[in-house]
Coordinates of C-alpha atoms and ligand atoms in Angstrom, one line a residue:
M835 CA 5.8 42.4 -2.8
M836 CA 3.7 39.1 -2.7
K837 CA 3.8 37.5 0.7
K838 CA 5.7 34.2 0.8
F839 CA 3.5 32.9 3.6
R840 CA -0.4 33.3 3.7
N841 CA -0.7 32.7 7.3
N842 CA -1.5 35.3 10.0
E843 CA 1.4 37.1 11.5
L844 CA 2.7 35.1 14.6
K845 CA 3.9 35.8 18.1
V846 CA 7.4 34.3 18.1
A847 CA 10.0 34.0 20.9
V848 CA 13.8 33.2 20.5
V849 CA 15.5 31.9 23.7
G850 CA 19.2 32.5 23.3
A851 CA 18.8 35.2 20.9
S852 CA 22.2 36.8 21.7
G853 CA 24.1 33.6 21.0
L854 CA 25.5 32.4 17.7
V855 CA 22.5 30.1 16.7
G856 CA 20.0 32.7 18.1
G857 CA 21.6 35.4 15.9
E858 CA 21.3 33.3 12.7
L859 CA 17.7 32.3 13.6
L860 CA 16.8 36.0 13.7
H861 CA 18.6 36.6 10.4
L862 CA 16.9 33.6 8.6
L863 CA 13.5 34.4 9.9
E864 CA 13.8 37.8 8.4
K865 CA 15.5 36.7 5.2
R866 CA 13.1 33.9 4.4
G867 CA 10.0 36.1 5.2
F868 CA 8.6 34.2 8.2
P869 CA 5.4 36.0 9.2
V870 CA 6.4 37.3 12.6
E871 CA 3.9 39.7 14.2
E872 CA 5.7 40.1 17.5
L873 CA 9.2 38.9 18.3
K874 CA 10.4 38.4 21.9
C875 CA 14.1 37.7 22.5
F876 CA 15.5 36.1 25.8
N877 CA 18.8 35.5 27.2
T878 CA 20.4 35.2 30.7
G879 CA 19.9 38.9 31.2
R880 CA 23.3 39.2 32.8
K881 CA 24.5 42.0 30.5
I882 CA 22.2 44.3 28.3
K883 CA 22.4 42.9 24.8
K884 CA 20.5 44.1 21.7
V885 CA 19.7 42.2 18.7
K886 CA 18.6 43.4 15.3
F887 CA 15.5 42.2 13.5
K888 CA 13.9 43.9 10.5
K889 CA 15.9 47.2 11.0
K890 CA 14.8 47.4 14.7
Y891 CA 17.0 46.8 17.8
L892 CA 15.3 44.7 20.4
T893 CA 16.8 44.2 24.0
C894 CA 17.1 40.6 25.1
R895 CA 15.3 39.9 28.4
P896 CA 15.7 37.4 31.1
L897 CA 13.5 34.3 30.7
S898 CA 10.0 34.4 31.9
F899 CA 7.5 31.5 31.6
A900 CA 4.6 34.0 31.8
E901 CA 6.0 35.9 28.6
L902 CA 6.9 32.6 26.8
I903 CA 3.4 31.2 27.2
N904 CA 1.9 34.1 25.2
S905 CA 3.9 33.0 22.1
K906 CA 2.7 30.8 19.4
L907 CA 6.2 29.4 18.5
V908 CA 9.3 29.3 20.6
F909 CA 12.8 28.6 19.3
F910 CA 15.2 27.4 22.0
A911 CA 18.8 28.0 21.2
S912 CA 20.4 28.3 24.7
T913 CA 21.3 25.3 26.9
D914 CA 20.1 21.9 27.7
E915 CA 19.0 23.0 31.2
V916 CA 16.9 25.9 29.9
S917 CA 15.2 23.7 27.3
A918 CA 14.6 21.2 30.0
K919 CA 13.1 23.6 32.3
Y920 CA 10.7 25.4 29.9
A921 CA 10.1 23.4 26.7
P922 CA 7.9 20.5 28.0
K923 CA 5.7 22.7 30.1
L924 CA 5.2 25.0 27.2
A925 CA 4.5 22.1 24.8
T926 CA 2.0 20.7 27.2
A927 CA 0.3 24.1 27.2
G928 CA 0.0 24.0 23.5
I929 CA 2.9 26.2 22.5
W930 CA 5.0 24.9 19.5
C931 CA 8.7 24.5 20.7
I932 CA 11.5 23.9 18.3
D933 CA 14.6 22.9 20.3
D934 CA 18.4 23.1 19.1
S935 CA 19.7 21.8 22.4
S936 CA 20.5 18.1 22.8
K937 CA 18.1 17.6 25.7
F938 CA 15.2 15.8 24.0
R939 CA 16.7 14.5 20.8
M940 CA 16.8 10.8 21.9
E941 CA 13.3 10.8 23.7
K942 CA 11.0 8.6 22.0
K943 CA 8.0 10.8 21.9
V944 CA 10.0 13.9 20.6
P945 CA 10.5 13.9 16.7
L946 CA 14.1 14.5 15.7
V947 CA 13.7 16.2 12.5
I948 CA 15.4 17.2 9.3
P949 CA 12.5 18.4 7.2
E950 CA 14.0 17.0 3.9
I951 CA 14.0 13.5 5.6
N952 CA 11.4 13.2 8.0
A953 CA 9.0 16.1 8.5
D954 CA 6.2 13.4 8.5
R955 CA 7.1 12.6 12.1
I956 CA 5.6 16.0 13.1
S957 CA 1.9 16.0 14.1
Q958 CA -0.5 18.3 16.0
K959 CA 0.4 16.3 19.1
T960 CA 4.2 16.7 18.8
R961 CA 4.4 20.3 20.1
L962 CA 8.1 19.7 21.1
I963 CA 10.4 19.1 18.2
S964 CA 14.1 18.6 18.2
G965 CA 16.7 19.5 15.7
P966 CA 19.7 17.3 15.4
N967 CA 23.4 17.8 16.3
C968 CA 25.0 19.8 13.5
T969 CA 27.4 17.1 12.4
T970 CA 24.6 14.5 12.3
T971 CA 22.4 16.7 10.1
A972 CA 25.4 17.1 7.6
A973 CA 25.7 13.4 7.3
A974 CA 22.1 12.4 7.5
L975 CA 21.0 14.8 4.8
A976 CA 23.9 14.3 2.4
L977 CA 23.5 10.4 2.4
W978 CA 19.7 10.1 2.9
Q979 CA 18.8 9.4 -0.7
I980 CA 21.7 7.0 -1.3
H981 CA 20.5 5.2 1.9
R982 CA 17.0 4.9 0.5
K983 CA 18.1 3.7 -2.9
F984 CA 21.0 1.3 -2.1
G985 CA 20.5 0.6 1.7
T986 CA 23.4 1.4 4.2
K987 CA 25.3 -1.4 6.0
E988 CA 28.2 0.6 7.5
L989 CA 29.1 4.2 7.8
R990 CA 32.6 5.6 8.8
F991 CA 33.1 9.4 9.6
A992 CA 36.1 11.6 10.2
T993 CA 35.0 15.0 11.1
Y994 CA 36.7 18.4 10.9
Q995 CA 34.4 20.6 13.2
S996 CA 34.6 24.3 13.5
I997 CA 35.0 26.3 16.6
S998 CA 31.6 28.1 16.4
G999 CA 30.0 24.5 17.0
A1000 CA 31.0 25.3 20.7
G1001 CA 29.2 28.7 20.9
R1002 CA 30.1 32.3 21.0
G1003 CA 32.6 32.0 24.0
A1004 CA 34.7 29.4 22.0
I1005 CA 35.3 32.0 19.3
A1006 CA 36.4 34.5 21.9
Q1007 CA 38.8 31.9 23.3
F1008 CA 40.2 31.3 19.8
E1009 CA 40.7 35.0 19.1
K1010 CA 42.4 35.4 22.5
E1011 CA 44.9 32.5 21.7
M1012 CA 45.6 33.7 18.2
K1013 CA 46.4 37.2 19.5
E1014 CA 48.8 35.7 22.1
Y1015 CA 50.4 33.6 19.3
L1016 CA 50.9 36.4 16.9
K1017 CA 52.4 38.5 19.8
K1018 CA 54.5 36.0 21.6
G1019 CA 54.9 33.0 19.2
K1020 CA 53.4 30.6 21.8
I1021 CA 50.0 30.0 23.5
S1022 CA 50.0 29.6 27.3
Y1023 CA 46.8 27.4 27.6
R1024 CA 44.7 28.0 30.6
K1025 CA 41.8 25.7 31.6
N1026 CA 38.6 26.9 30.1
K1027 CA 35.0 25.5 29.7
Y1028 CA 35.3 25.2 25.8
F1029 CA 38.4 23.2 25.0
S1030 CA 40.9 21.0 26.8
H1031 CA 43.7 22.3 24.6
P1032 CA 44.6 25.4 22.8
I1033 CA 42.5 25.6 19.5
A1034 CA 44.6 28.2 17.8
M1035 CA 47.3 26.6 15.5
N1036 CA 46.1 23.2 16.7
L1037 CA 43.4 20.6 16.4
F1038 CA 42.3 17.6 18.6
P1039 CA 40.2 14.4 18.4
Q1040 CA 37.9 15.5 21.0
V1041 CA 34.4 17.2 20.7
G1042 CA 32.6 17.0 24.0
D1043 CA 33.3 14.8 27.0
F1044 CA 34.5 11.2 26.9
T1045 CA 32.3 8.1 27.8
N1046 CA 34.0 4.7 27.7
G1047 CA 36.5 6.1 25.1
A1048 CA 34.0 7.7 22.8
T1049 CA 33.3 11.5 22.8
R1050 CA 29.8 12.9 23.2
E1051 CA 29.8 14.0 19.5
E1052 CA 30.8 10.5 18.3
I1053 CA 27.9 9.0 20.5
K1054 CA 25.4 11.6 19.2
M1055 CA 26.3 11.0 15.5
N1056 CA 25.7 7.2 16.0
L1057 CA 22.4 7.5 17.9
E1058 CA 20.8 10.5 16.2
L1059 CA 21.5 9.3 12.7
K1060 CA 19.9 6.0 13.3
K1061 CA 16.9 7.7 14.9
I1062 CA 16.4 10.2 11.9
W1063 CA 16.8 7.4 9.3
D1064 CA 14.8 4.9 11.5
A1065 CA 17.6 2.5 10.8
P1066 CA 18.9 1.0 14.1
Y1067 CA 20.8 -1.8 12.4
I1068 CA 23.4 0.4 10.7
K1069 CA 27.0 0.2 12.1
I1070 CA 28.4 3.6 12.4
S1071 CA 32.0 4.5 13.6
S1072 CA 33.2 8.1 13.9
T1073 CA 36.1 10.1 15.1
C1074 CA 35.1 13.8 15.6
V1075 CA 38.0 16.3 15.5
R1076 CA 37.8 20.0 16.4
V1077 CA 39.9 22.2 14.0
P1078 CA 40.8 25.9 14.1
V1079 CA 38.1 26.8 11.5
L1080 CA 35.5 29.6 12.6
R1081 CA 32.5 28.2 10.7
V1082 CA 31.4 25.1 8.8
H1083 CA 31.8 21.4 9.7
S1084 CA 33.5 19.1 7.2
I1085 CA 33.1 15.4 7.0
A1086 CA 35.2 12.6 5.3
A1087 CA 32.6 9.7 4.9
W1088 CA 32.9 6.1 4.0
I1089 CA 29.6 4.5 3.1
Q1090 CA 29.2 0.7 2.6
T1091 CA 25.9 -0.1 1.0
E1092 CA 23.7 -3.2 0.8
K1093 CA 23.1 -3.1 -2.8
K1094 CA 25.5 -2.8 -5.8
W1095 CA 25.9 0.5 -7.6
H1096 CA 27.8 2.0 -10.4
I1097 CA 29.5 5.4 -9.6
E1098 CA 27.3 7.2 -12.3
E1099 CA 24.2 6.0 -10.5
L1100 CA 25.6 7.4 -7.2
K1101 CA 26.2 10.8 -8.9
K1102 CA 22.6 10.8 -10.1
V1103 CA 21.2 10.2 -6.8
F1104 CA 23.4 12.9 -5.1
Q1105 CA 22.4 15.3 -8.0
K1106 CA 18.7 14.8 -7.1
T1107 CA 19.0 14.9 -3.3
E1108 CA 17.2 18.0 -1.8
G1109 CA 19.2 20.3 0.2
I1110 CA 22.6 19.3 -1.1
K1111 CA 24.8 20.5 -4.0
F1112 CA 26.9 17.8 -5.6
S1113 CA 29.9 18.4 -7.6
D1114 CA 32.2 15.9 -9.4
R1115 CA 34.6 18.7 -10.4
E1116 CA 35.3 20.9 -7.4
Y1117 CA 35.7 20.2 -3.7
S1118 CA 34.2 22.4 -1.0
T1119 CA 36.0 24.2 1.7
P1120 CA 34.7 26.0 5.1
L1121 CA 35.2 29.4 3.5
M1122 CA 33.2 28.6 0.4
S1123 CA 30.5 26.9 2.4
Q1124 CA 29.8 29.4 5.1
K1125 CA 26.5 31.3 5.2
R1126 CA 25.2 28.9 2.5
E1127 CA 21.8 27.0 2.9
L1128 CA 23.1 24.0 1.0
T1129 CA 25.2 21.0 2.1
Y1130 CA 28.0 20.4 -0.2
V1131 CA 29.0 16.9 -1.3
N1132 CA 32.0 16.2 -3.6
R1133 CA 35.1 14.0 -4.0
L1134 CA 33.0 10.9 -4.7
Q1135 CA 35.2 7.8 -5.2
K1136 CA 35.1 4.1 -5.0
S1137 CA 36.9 3.2 -1.6
H1138 CA 38.9 0.3 -3.1
I1139 CA 38.6 -1.6 0.1
N1140 CA 35.1 -3.1 -0.4
E1141 CA 33.2 -3.1 -3.8
R1142 CA 30.1 -1.8 -2.2
E1143 CA 31.9 1.0 -0.4
F1144 CA 32.5 4.5 -1.6
K1145 CA 33.6 7.8 0.0
V1146 CA 32.7 11.5 -0.2
W1147 CA 33.6 14.9 1.3
I1148 CA 30.8 16.8 3.0
S1149 CA 30.8 20.6 4.1
M1150 CA 27.9 22.2 5.9
D1151 CA 27.4 25.6 7.7
N1152 CA 26.9 24.3 11.4
L1153 CA 25.1 27.5 12.3
Y1154 CA 22.8 27.5 9.3
K1155 CA 21.6 24.0 8.3
G1156 CA 23.3 22.5 11.3
A1157 CA 21.1 24.5 13.6
A1158 CA 19.2 27.8 12.8
L1159 CA 18.1 27.0 9.1
N1160 CA 16.9 23.6 10.1
S1161 CA 14.7 25.1 12.8
V1162 CA 13.3 27.8 10.5
Q1163 CA 12.5 25.0 7.9
I1164 CA 10.6 23.1 10.7
A1165 CA 8.7 26.2 11.5
E1166 CA 8.1 26.7 7.7
Y1167 CA 6.7 23.1 7.7
L1168 CA 4.4 23.9 10.6
L1169 CA 3.1 26.8 8.6
K1170 CA 2.6 24.8 5.5
K1171 CA 0.5 22.2 7.4
R1172 CA -1.5 25.1 9.0
Y1173 CA -0.5 23.9 12.4
L1174 CA 0.1 27.3 13.5
D1175 CA -3.3 28.8 12.4
Ligands
NAP369 N1 26.8 26.4 17.6 C1 26.4 25.3 16.8 O1 26.9 25.0 15.6 C2 25.1 24.5 17.2 C3 24.5 23.6 16.3 C4 23.5 22.8 16.8 C5 22.9 23.1 18.0 N2 23.3 23.9 18.8 C6 22.9 24.2 20.1 O2 22.2 25.4 20.1 C7 22.2 26.0 21.4 C8 22.9 27.4 21.4 O3 24.3 27.3 20.9 P1 25.1 28.5 20.5 O4 26.3 28.0 19.8 O5 24.3 29.6 19.9 O6 25.6 29.1 21.9 P2 26.1 30.5 22.5 O7 26.6 31.2 21.2 O8 27.0 30.2 23.6 O9 24.7 31.3 22.9 C9 24.0 30.8 24.0 C10 22.8 31.6 24.2 O10 22.0 31.1 25.3 C11 21.8 32.1 26.2 N3 21.7 31.5 27.5 C12 22.7 30.7 28.1 N4 22.2 30.3 29.4 C13 20.9 30.9 29.5 C14 20.1 30.8 30.6 N5 20.3 30.2 31.8 N6 18.9 31.5 30.5 C15 18.6 32.1 29.2 N7 19.5 32.3 28.2 C16 20.7 31.6 28.3 C17 23.0 33.0 26.0 O11 22.7 34.3 26.6 P3 23.8 35.4 27.1 O12 24.1 36.1 25.9 O13 23.0 36.3 28.1 O14 25.0 34.7 27.6 C18 23.1 33.0 24.5 O15 22.1 34.0 24.0 C19 23.0 25.0 22.4 O16 22.0 24.2 22.9 C20 23.8 24.2 21.3 O17 24.0 22.9 21.8 C21 24.6 24.7 18.5

C-alpha cells in the first residue's frame, strides 16, 4: 500500500491516552495513517491502563518531562493543569505541542486553530497550538464560509451538548443514574464533580461554572469564535444546555449577516464549505452523526424576524472534530508544511 505521508516516522506522545479524547486520538492517528515510529502514552498512572494502537497494547505511564522531551510531537488531552505544567516548557525546547485543554486558547501568542479556517496562523515559531472548545468548533466551522461571503453581524446559539463532553467519568455517572432509574423509578442525586443535577432523564442549561450569570461554555463560545474568525466586532449570545446524549453536540444557530442573500446562495455556500455536509432534505441527529468526521448542517430557513437573518441546525461529534480529529488534522498540517522534518 502506498504511504499517505512521505515524512519519516515520528516519535509521538499522547498525554491523557486513557481518556475519551486520548482514545479517539490513538484511533484516528492509526486510521488516517499518521507516520508514528514510536508512541508513548501517559495518564495519571493511578491505575494500570492499557490502550490499543496498531494491534498492540501499550501501558499508559505516569507523566515524565524527561520522556516527553524525547518526542517530536505531543498531544495533550488531559487537564488544564497538566497542559500548563508541561506544554510551554516543551514548546520552548522545540517540541510541537497540540493542546485540547482550554488553558492557552485565549493567549495572544498561541494560535487557536481549526485547520479548514486558520491553519495559516501556525508557523515554525508557534510550537504550542490550541484546539478550540468542541461547541465552538462546530459553530465556527459550519458558518465560516457564510461569514466570509456575507459578513456576520450577530450570532445566537442554543446548544444541546452530550455527556461525553465532560469526559469519561461523566458517562459513568450517567450510567449509574440510568441503572438506578430503571431499577427504582427515581434518581437520588448525590453531589459529583461532573454535573450539578442528575443527567439521566434530564437536561439543564449549565455547561461549566457560572461567572456573572453566564456559564463557562457560553463565555468560551463567544471569545473563542471571535479569535478563530479574527472578528472581535461580532455580537454573540448563547445558551448552552447539557442533554442526556452520549456523544455529538447539536446547535440551533441564528445568523444575522451584514450583506443581503438569497436562500439558494446560502445553500451553495454551505455545499462548498470544507468539512461540512449540508442537506436541505434531511436533518441530522446525534446517533447519525457520531464517529463521523464531517459536521452536519441542515434545516436552513429564513428566520422571519430580520430579513438578513437565517437559522440552521448543526451536529458534530465532540470527540472527533470537536477534539481528537481537529488535533490530528493540525498534526497533518505540520507534516504537510514539513515542520516535523
Ligand atoms: N470530551 C470532549 O468532548 C472534549 C472536547 C474538546 C476538548 N476536550 C478537552 O480534552 C481534554 C481531555 O478530555 P476527556 O474528555 O478525554 O477527559 P477524560 O475522559 O476524563 O480523560 C482524561 C485523561 O487525562 C488523564 N489525566 C487526568 N489528570 C492527569 C494528570 N494529572 N496527569 C496525567 N494524566 C492525567 C486521565 O488519566 P487516568 O485514566 O489515569 O485518569 C485520562 O487519560 C480536557 O482538557 C478537555 O477539556 C474534551
